[in-house]
């Protein structure tokens, strides 16, 4: 498709860690093109190349570099906006865009648990998009992407949930620095160190999966009943969240059956062949020392959950590790996949 035939989109919070990832992923997207970038009043009015400190290894696309950063006001000409806004201000700005007829696909926590807002993982709950029909946004809508650690976890859990049922989950995370935004955690805080606290992260991991695995009801989602306990840590890795997971299943399963379930898992985005969908949502590594963030985080576009070290557990039934790319699958890539699903299903 020629660039001028692609759907124009805006990026809110375009200068940040997630915003930059959006620009990178959209630069060669077959359906969408970045037409507008917006950020805070500190950046508005400047050229994007001067407002953003580009930290990605791919070059800043030339057309975006020359764009003038706009304010996050609902007067953009693009009717689809991706939000990588700071959660301190995202809630009001995203609602204002939706009320003015924009389709907002957001990475921020603010609207995730709203009754009428899908908390979408396209491989898991594509049917939750139906919630848009009960939103009162005047023709606009809000769709959200889960927390970056939640996404890797639920992708790995989905085949277990479908095949054996899930009773309880314990998860301990080792989360990358890019998850704290840019400039993020100070070097003196994180070099030679682990920080055993990430504000707000544990409650998100303990509640978001219940909505994601929930059933679509008339007035919203009926949450699934799974006991989840989470402990979250910040580690000195640039990209890629690693999680140590223990699960209690509802039905007995052998190790081989679990690995088969992961290997056979495929869902709607794969069937629809959506451009940002991973070929396989879950990869299982037989090698004891894998997966590792530096080596594996970009596998399959950084969009899959990479699982390894499955073994029996004396407290729960099984334990394993899962790795997922926090700004690709866990943020901009995941949101892009949501938008692709929305387009394929006629919601945008
Ligand atoms: P970030 O690097 O701090 O970027 C924040 C963005 O918000 C910047 O573009 C900033 O613009 C803009 N902003 C701040 N205050 C504003 C205001 N008053 N009005 C308009 N724009 C404003 O943060 P991030 O890591 O990209 O995260 C963005 C959102 O995604 C957060 O809600 C975060 O929780 C969520 N998220 C992040 C990740 C991740 O891995 N990083 C994963 C999942 C979800 P200026 O540059 O002009 O200040």
Short mmCIF file of C-alpha atoms and ligand atoms in Angstrom, two decimals:
data_model
loop_
_atom_site.label_atom_id
_atom_site.label_comp_id
_atom_site.label_asym_id
_atom_site.label_seq_id
_atom_site.Cartn_x
_atom_site.Cartn_y
_atom_site.Cartn_z
CA UNK A 1 0.00 0.00 0.00
CA UNK A 2 1.38 3.44 -0.90
CA UNK A 3 2.17 5.60 2.11
CA UNK A 4 -0.58 8.13 1.32
CA UNK A 5 -3.18 5.34 1.19
CA UNK A 6 -2.36 4.17 4.73
CA UNK A 7 -4.56 5.17 7.68
CA UNK A 8 -3.12 8.28 9.40
CA UNK A 9 -2.61 7.89 13.16
CA UNK A 10 -1.46 10.15 15.97
CA UNK A 11 0.89 9.20 18.80
CA UNK A 12 0.20 10.82 22.21
CA UNK A 13 3.22 10.81 24.50
CA UNK A 14 5.32 10.39 21.34
CA UNK A 15 8.57 11.54 22.96
CA UNK A 16 8.63 8.90 25.73
CA UNK A 17 9.93 5.36 25.91
CA UNK A 18 6.69 3.80 24.61
CA UNK A 19 6.02 6.69 22.20
CA UNK A 20 9.38 6.12 20.50
CA UNK A 21 8.62 2.42 20.14
CA UNK A 22 5.30 3.32 18.48
CA UNK A 23 7.15 5.49 15.98
CA UNK A 24 9.65 2.73 15.26
CA UNK A 25 6.99 0.06 14.78
CA UNK A 26 4.73 2.30 12.71
CA UNK A 27 7.52 3.43 10.39
CA UNK A 28 7.09 0.42 8.10
CA UNK A 29 3.59 -0.60 9.00
CA UNK A 30 1.51 -1.89 6.09
CA UNK A 31 -1.79 -0.28 7.21
CA UNK A 32 -1.01 2.74 9.41
CA UNK A 33 1.32 5.75 9.12
CA UNK A 34 2.33 8.32 11.75
CA UNK A 35 0.69 11.60 10.72
CA UNK A 36 0.91 13.50 14.02
CA UNK A 37 2.95 13.40 17.21
CA UNK A 38 1.91 15.00 20.50
CA UNK A 39 3.43 15.32 23.97
CA UNK A 40 3.56 17.75 26.90
CA UNK A 41 3.74 21.51 26.64
CA UNK A 42 7.50 21.15 27.23
CA UNK A 43 7.77 19.51 23.80
CA UNK A 44 4.88 21.09 21.90
CA UNK A 45 5.96 23.49 19.16
CA UNK A 46 9.41 21.88 18.77
CA UNK A 47 10.49 19.61 15.93
CA UNK A 48 10.24 15.98 17.05
CA UNK A 49 14.00 15.47 16.59
CA UNK A 50 14.65 18.33 19.05
CA UNK A 51 11.95 17.40 21.55
CA UNK A 52 12.72 13.68 21.83
CA UNK A 53 15.97 12.14 22.94
CA UNK A 54 15.80 9.20 20.49
CA UNK A 55 17.13 6.16 22.35
CA UNK A 56 16.30 3.33 19.95
CA UNK A 57 18.94 1.58 17.85
CA UNK A 58 16.95 2.01 14.63
CA UNK A 59 17.26 5.44 12.99
CA UNK A 60 14.59 8.03 13.74
CA UNK A 61 12.34 8.06 10.62
CA UNK A 62 13.11 11.24 8.63
CA UNK A 63 9.49 12.35 8.16
CA UNK A 64 8.74 12.06 11.90
CA UNK A 65 12.00 13.85 12.82
CA UNK A 66 10.76 16.96 11.01
CA UNK A 67 7.20 16.89 12.42
CA UNK A 68 6.22 19.62 14.86
CA UNK A 69 5.13 18.15 18.18
CA UNK A 70 1.52 19.09 18.98
CA UNK A 71 -0.25 19.47 22.29
CA UNK A 72 -2.39 16.56 23.49
CA UNK A 73 -5.65 18.31 22.61
CA UNK A 74 -8.43 16.50 20.75
CA UNK A 75 -8.03 18.59 17.62
CA UNK A 76 -5.75 16.22 15.69
CA UNK A 77 -6.76 15.30 12.16
CA UNK A 78 -5.99 11.56 12.67
CA UNK A 79 -9.00 9.75 14.09
CA UNK A 80 -6.96 6.89 15.58
CA UNK A 81 -4.51 7.74 18.37
CA UNK A 82 -2.05 5.53 20.21
CA UNK A 83 -1.31 6.66 23.74
CA UNK A 84 2.01 6.30 25.52
CA UNK A 85 1.12 9.08 27.95
CA UNK A 86 2.38 9.31 31.50
CA UNK A 87 -0.33 7.80 33.70
CA UNK A 88 -0.40 10.96 35.84
CA UNK A 89 -2.25 12.75 33.03
CA UNK A 90 -3.36 10.01 30.59
CA UNK A 91 -6.84 9.44 32.05
CA UNK A 92 -8.35 12.85 31.31
CA UNK A 93 -6.59 13.33 27.97
CA UNK A 94 -7.62 9.91 26.65
CA UNK A 95 -11.25 10.41 27.73
CA UNK A 96 -11.31 13.85 26.03
CA UNK A 97 -10.08 12.29 22.77
CA UNK A 98 -12.64 9.47 22.96
CA UNK A 99 -15.48 11.93 23.68
CA UNK A 100 -14.46 13.85 20.59
CA UNK A 101 -14.82 10.81 18.35
CA UNK A 102 -11.26 9.40 18.38
CA UNK A 103 -10.40 5.72 18.76
CA UNK A 104 -7.82 5.66 21.57
CA UNK A 105 -5.58 2.64 22.04
CA UNK A 106 -3.75 3.12 25.32
CA UNK A 107 -0.86 1.67 27.28
CA UNK A 108 -1.64 3.59 30.44
CA UNK A 109 -3.29 2.09 33.48
CA UNK A 110 -6.00 4.76 33.89
CA UNK A 111 -8.92 3.19 31.95
CA UNK A 112 -7.86 -0.47 32.09
CA UNK A 113 -10.32 -1.48 34.76
CA UNK A 114 -13.26 0.67 33.53
CA UNK A 115 -16.30 -1.57 33.18
CA UNK A 116 -16.84 -0.75 29.52
CA UNK A 117 -13.19 -0.73 28.39
CA UNK A 118 -11.57 -3.82 26.88
CA UNK A 119 -8.29 -4.86 28.51
CA UNK A 120 -7.24 -6.53 25.34
CA UNK A 121 -4.75 -9.27 24.58
CA UNK A 122 -5.77 -10.25 21.04
CA UNK A 123 -4.71 -13.91 21.48
CA UNK A 124 -6.83 -14.25 24.63
CA UNK A 125 -9.94 -12.10 24.70
CA UNK A 126 -10.64 -10.75 21.21
CA UNK A 127 -14.38 -11.02 22.03
CA UNK A 128 -13.99 -8.31 24.73
CA UNK A 129 -13.88 -5.76 21.90
CA UNK A 130 -17.69 -6.02 21.99
CA UNK A 131 -17.52 -3.80 25.11
CA UNK A 132 -16.91 -0.86 22.79
CA UNK A 133 -20.60 -1.08 21.87
CA UNK A 134 -21.63 -0.10 25.41
CA UNK A 135 -19.14 2.78 25.69
CA UNK A 136 -20.67 6.25 25.84
CA UNK A 137 -17.97 8.11 23.99
CA UNK A 138 -19.93 9.76 21.23
CA UNK A 139 -18.57 7.60 18.43
CA UNK A 140 -15.05 7.45 19.89
CA UNK A 141 -13.72 4.60 22.03
CA UNK A 142 -10.96 3.53 24.40
CA UNK A 143 -9.20 0.18 24.23
CA UNK A 144 -6.36 -0.63 26.62
CA UNK A 145 -3.33 -2.85 26.64
CA UNK A 146 -2.47 -4.58 29.96
CA UNK A 147 0.53 -3.85 32.14
CA UNK A 148 3.79 -4.97 30.52
CA UNK A 149 4.46 -7.82 32.99
CA UNK A 150 0.85 -8.97 32.91
CA UNK A 151 1.00 -9.49 29.14
CA UNK A 152 3.88 -11.99 29.20
CA UNK A 153 2.31 -13.79 32.14
CA UNK A 154 -1.18 -14.19 30.63
CA UNK A 155 0.16 -15.32 27.25
CA UNK A 156 2.06 -18.12 29.01
CA UNK A 157 -0.95 -18.95 31.22
CA UNK A 158 -3.58 -19.00 28.46
CA UNK A 159 -2.81 -22.52 27.11
CA UNK A 160 -2.73 -23.84 30.71
CA UNK A 161 -6.02 -22.08 31.49
CA UNK A 162 -7.70 -23.55 28.38
CA UNK A 163 -6.40 -27.09 28.76
CA UNK A 164 -6.11 -27.70 32.51
CA UNK A 165 -7.78 -24.79 34.33
CA UNK A 166 -5.97 -22.44 36.71
CA UNK A 167 -6.49 -22.30 40.45
CA UNK A 168 -3.56 -20.22 41.74
CA UNK A 169 -0.52 -18.40 40.40
CA UNK A 170 2.53 -17.03 42.20
CA UNK A 171 4.83 -14.78 40.19
CA UNK A 172 8.10 -12.99 40.96
CA UNK A 173 9.29 -10.54 38.32
CA UNK A 174 12.68 -9.13 37.28
CA UNK A 175 11.69 -6.10 35.25
CA UNK A 176 13.74 -4.12 32.76
CA UNK A 177 14.71 -0.47 33.06
CA UNK A 178 12.86 0.68 29.94
CA UNK A 179 9.67 -0.22 31.79
CA UNK A 180 10.28 2.80 34.03
CA UNK A 181 10.11 5.23 31.09
CA UNK A 182 12.77 7.69 29.99
CA UNK A 183 15.05 8.87 31.64
CA UNK A 184 13.66 6.50 34.27
CA UNK A 185 15.66 5.07 37.17
CA UNK A 186 18.92 6.84 37.98
CA UNK A 187 22.13 4.92 37.23
CA UNK A 188 23.27 5.28 40.83
CA UNK A 189 20.10 3.56 41.98
CA UNK A 190 20.27 0.56 39.67
CA UNK A 191 23.92 -0.27 38.81
CA UNK A 192 25.12 -3.10 41.05
CA UNK A 193 21.64 -3.28 42.52
CA UNK A 194 18.10 -4.73 42.47
CA UNK A 195 15.17 -2.60 43.60
CA UNK A 196 12.50 -4.75 45.26
CA UNK A 197 9.64 -2.32 44.61
CA UNK A 198 7.85 -0.98 41.54
CA UNK A 199 5.06 1.38 42.47
CA UNK A 200 1.60 -0.01 41.72
CA UNK A 201 2.91 -3.01 39.80
CA UNK A 202 1.91 -5.88 42.11
CA UNK A 203 -1.80 -4.96 42.38
CA UNK A 204 -1.93 -4.65 38.57
CA UNK A 205 -0.47 -8.13 38.08
CA UNK A 206 -2.85 -9.58 40.65
CA UNK A 207 -6.04 -8.08 39.17
CA UNK A 208 -5.59 -7.52 35.42
CA UNK A 209 -5.43 -11.26 34.53
CA UNK A 210 -8.83 -11.77 36.20
CA UNK A 211 -10.41 -9.30 33.79
CA UNK A 212 -8.46 -10.62 30.79
CA UNK A 213 -9.59 -14.21 31.45
CA UNK A 214 -13.09 -12.96 32.38
CA UNK A 215 -16.28 -13.64 30.44
CA UNK A 216 -18.08 -11.01 28.44
CA UNK A 217 -21.31 -10.09 30.26
CA UNK A 218 -24.15 -7.71 29.36
CA UNK A 219 -22.76 -4.76 31.35
CA UNK A 220 -19.07 -5.58 31.39
CA UNK A 221 -16.64 -8.38 32.13
CA UNK A 222 -17.33 -10.99 34.79
CA UNK A 223 -13.91 -11.54 36.33
CA UNK A 224 -12.37 -15.02 36.43
CA UNK A 225 -11.62 -16.46 39.83
CA UNK A 226 -7.88 -17.23 40.07
CA UNK A 227 -5.74 -16.53 43.14
CA UNK A 228 -2.69 -14.55 42.06
CA UNK A 229 0.22 -13.32 44.17
CA UNK A 230 2.90 -11.08 42.64
CA UNK A 231 6.24 -9.63 43.76
CA UNK A 232 7.94 -7.18 41.39
CA UNK A 233 11.59 -6.16 41.18
CA UNK A 234 13.53 -3.74 38.97
CA UNK A 235 16.80 -5.12 37.59
CA UNK A 236 19.61 -3.69 35.47
CA UNK A 237 18.40 -5.09 32.13
CA UNK A 238 17.55 -2.63 29.34
CA UNK A 239 14.56 -4.42 27.75
CA UNK A 240 12.70 -7.63 28.58
CA UNK A 241 10.82 -8.61 31.70
CA UNK A 242 11.63 -12.03 33.18
CA UNK A 243 9.13 -13.71 35.50
CA UNK A 244 9.40 -16.81 37.71
CA UNK A 245 5.95 -18.38 37.84
CA UNK A 246 4.38 -21.13 39.95
CA UNK A 247 0.97 -22.51 39.01
CA UNK A 248 -1.65 -24.70 40.62
CA UNK A 249 -3.83 -26.30 37.95
CA UNK A 250 -7.45 -27.46 38.26
CA UNK A 251 -6.80 -30.74 36.46
CA UNK A 252 -3.71 -32.96 36.55
CA UNK A 253 -1.33 -32.54 33.64
CA UNK A 254 1.97 -34.12 32.72
CA UNK A 255 4.99 -32.01 31.81
CA UNK A 256 4.71 -33.23 28.22
CA UNK A 257 1.05 -32.20 28.01
CA UNK A 258 1.86 -28.70 29.25
CA UNK A 259 4.68 -28.25 26.75
CA UNK A 260 2.39 -29.55 23.98
CA UNK A 261 -0.27 -27.03 25.02
CA UNK A 262 2.25 -24.18 24.74
CA UNK A 263 3.61 -25.41 21.42
CA UNK A 264 0.14 -25.84 19.88
CA UNK A 265 -1.21 -22.50 21.06
CA UNK A 266 -2.39 -20.28 18.22
CA UNK A 267 -5.22 -17.77 18.20
CA UNK A 268 -7.17 -15.16 16.27
CA UNK A 269 -4.24 -12.81 15.39
CA UNK A 270 -2.37 -15.75 13.85
CA UNK A 271 -5.48 -16.91 11.95
CA UNK A 272 -6.07 -13.39 10.66
CA UNK A 273 -2.38 -13.04 9.87
CA UNK A 274 -2.25 -9.60 11.51
CA UNK A 275 0.97 -7.75 10.57
CA UNK A 276 2.32 -7.40 14.13
CA UNK A 277 1.18 -10.82 15.37
CA UNK A 278 3.95 -13.25 16.31
CA UNK A 279 3.98 -16.43 14.25
CA UNK A 280 3.58 -18.26 17.55
CA UNK A 281 2.37 -16.52 20.75
CA UNK A 282 4.43 -18.85 22.99
CA UNK A 283 7.85 -20.47 22.47
CA UNK A 284 9.12 -23.17 24.79
CA UNK A 285 12.89 -23.58 25.27
CA UNK A 286 14.22 -27.03 26.20
CA UNK A 287 17.69 -25.64 27.13
CA UNK A 288 17.99 -25.19 30.91
CA UNK A 289 19.64 -21.80 30.73
CA UNK A 290 17.06 -20.21 28.38
CA UNK A 291 15.24 -17.87 27.82
CA UNK A 292 17.48 -14.86 28.54
CA UNK A 293 16.59 -11.18 27.95
CA UNK A 294 19.66 -10.10 25.97
CA UNK A 295 19.60 -13.14 23.70
CA UNK A 296 15.90 -13.78 23.15
CA UNK A 297 13.83 -10.64 23.75
CA UNK A 298 13.53 -9.78 20.04
CA UNK A 299 12.51 -13.25 18.88
CA UNK A 300 9.46 -13.18 16.58
CA UNK A 301 9.38 -9.34 16.53
CA UNK A 302 9.56 -9.19 20.34
CA UNK A 303 5.88 -10.15 20.36
CA UNK A 304 5.89 -13.66 21.86
CA UNK A 305 6.08 -15.01 25.40
CA UNK A 306 9.28 -17.05 25.76
CA UNK A 307 8.93 -19.85 28.26
CA UNK A 308 11.44 -22.27 29.75
CA UNK A 309 12.49 -24.35 32.74
CA UNK A 310 9.19 -26.13 33.30
CA UNK A 311 9.47 -28.42 36.32
CA UNK A 312 7.34 -29.88 39.08
CA UNK A 313 6.91 -27.77 42.19
CA UNK A 314 6.53 -29.00 45.76
CA UNK A 315 4.26 -26.11 46.80
CA UNK A 316 2.26 -25.59 43.61
CA UNK A 317 1.97 -28.08 40.71
CA UNK A 318 4.53 -26.62 38.30
CA UNK A 319 7.00 -23.77 37.99
CA UNK A 320 8.58 -22.13 34.94
CA UNK A 321 10.08 -18.86 33.69
CA UNK A 322 8.63 -16.50 31.11
CA UNK A 323 10.31 -13.62 29.29
CA UNK A 324 8.59 -10.96 27.20
CA UNK A 325 9.68 -7.71 25.61
CA UNK A 326 8.16 -4.93 27.70
CA UNK A 327 8.08 -2.10 25.14
CA UNK A 328 7.24 -4.35 22.15
CA UNK A 329 4.73 -6.96 23.31
CA UNK A 330 4.24 -5.22 26.64
CA UNK A 331 3.44 -1.78 25.23
CA UNK A 332 3.61 -0.34 21.70
CA UNK A 333 3.66 -3.66 19.82
CA UNK A 334 0.79 -5.00 21.91
CA UNK A 335 -1.25 -1.84 21.32
CA UNK A 336 -0.55 -1.99 17.60
CA UNK A 337 -1.77 -5.57 17.52
CA UNK A 338 -4.96 -4.42 19.29
CA UNK A 339 -5.48 -1.77 16.59
CA UNK A 340 -4.90 -4.35 13.85
CA UNK A 341 -7.50 -6.64 15.42
CA UNK A 342 -9.91 -3.69 15.69
CA UNK A 343 -9.44 -2.92 12.00
CA UNK A 344 -9.80 -6.57 10.96
CA UNK A 345 -13.04 -6.79 12.98
CA UNK A 346 -14.46 -3.51 11.67
CA UNK A 347 -14.17 -1.52 14.92
CA UNK A 348 -12.03 1.17 13.24
P1 LIG B 1 7.83 8.17 29.57
O1 LIG B 1 9.05 7.71 28.85
O2 LIG B 1 7.98 8.91 30.83
O3 LIG B 1 6.96 9.08 28.52
C1 LIG B 1 5.83 9.81 28.94
C2 LIG B 1 5.25 10.61 27.79
O4 LIG B 1 4.12 11.37 28.32
C3 LIG B 1 6.21 11.63 27.17
O5 LIG B 1 5.98 11.71 25.79
C4 LIG B 1 5.80 12.94 27.83
O6 LIG B 1 6.05 14.07 27.02
C5 LIG B 1 4.29 12.74 27.94
N1 LIG B 1 3.73 13.64 28.98
C6 LIG B 1 4.14 13.78 30.26
N2 LIG B 1 3.39 14.74 30.88
C7 LIG B 1 2.50 15.20 29.96
C8 LIG B 1 1.48 16.17 29.98
N3 LIG B 1 1.20 16.89 31.07
N4 LIG B 1 0.74 16.36 28.85
C9 LIG B 1 1.00 15.65 27.73
N5 LIG B 1 1.98 14.70 27.64
C10 LIG B 1 2.72 14.48 28.74
O7 LIG B 1 6.87 6.94 29.90
P2 LIG B 1 6.72 5.52 29.14
O8 LIG B 1 7.58 4.50 29.78
O9 LIG B 1 6.83 5.73 27.67
O10 LIG B 1 5.26 5.11 29.55
C11 LIG B 1 4.10 5.72 28.98
C12 LIG B 1 2.86 5.03 29.52
O11 LIG B 1 2.85 3.66 29.13
C13 LIG B 1 2.80 5.04 31.07
O12 LIG B 1 1.46 5.20 31.46
C14 LIG B 1 3.34 3.67 31.42
O13 LIG B 1 2.87 3.24 32.68
C15 LIG B 1 2.80 2.82 30.29
N6 LIG B 1 3.59 1.62 29.97
C16 LIG B 1 4.94 1.66 29.83
C17 LIG B 1 5.62 0.49 29.49
C18 LIG B 1 7.12 0.45 29.30
O14 LIG B 1 7.66 -0.67 29.13
N7 LIG B 1 7.82 1.59 29.31
C19 LIG B 1 4.94 -0.69 29.29
C20 LIG B 1 3.54 -0.70 29.42
C21 LIG B 1 2.89 0.46 29.75
P3 LIG B 1 7.35 15.05 27.26
O15 LIG B 1 8.53 14.34 26.67
O16 LIG B 1 6.95 16.27 26.49
O17 LIG B 1 7.46 15.26 28.73
#
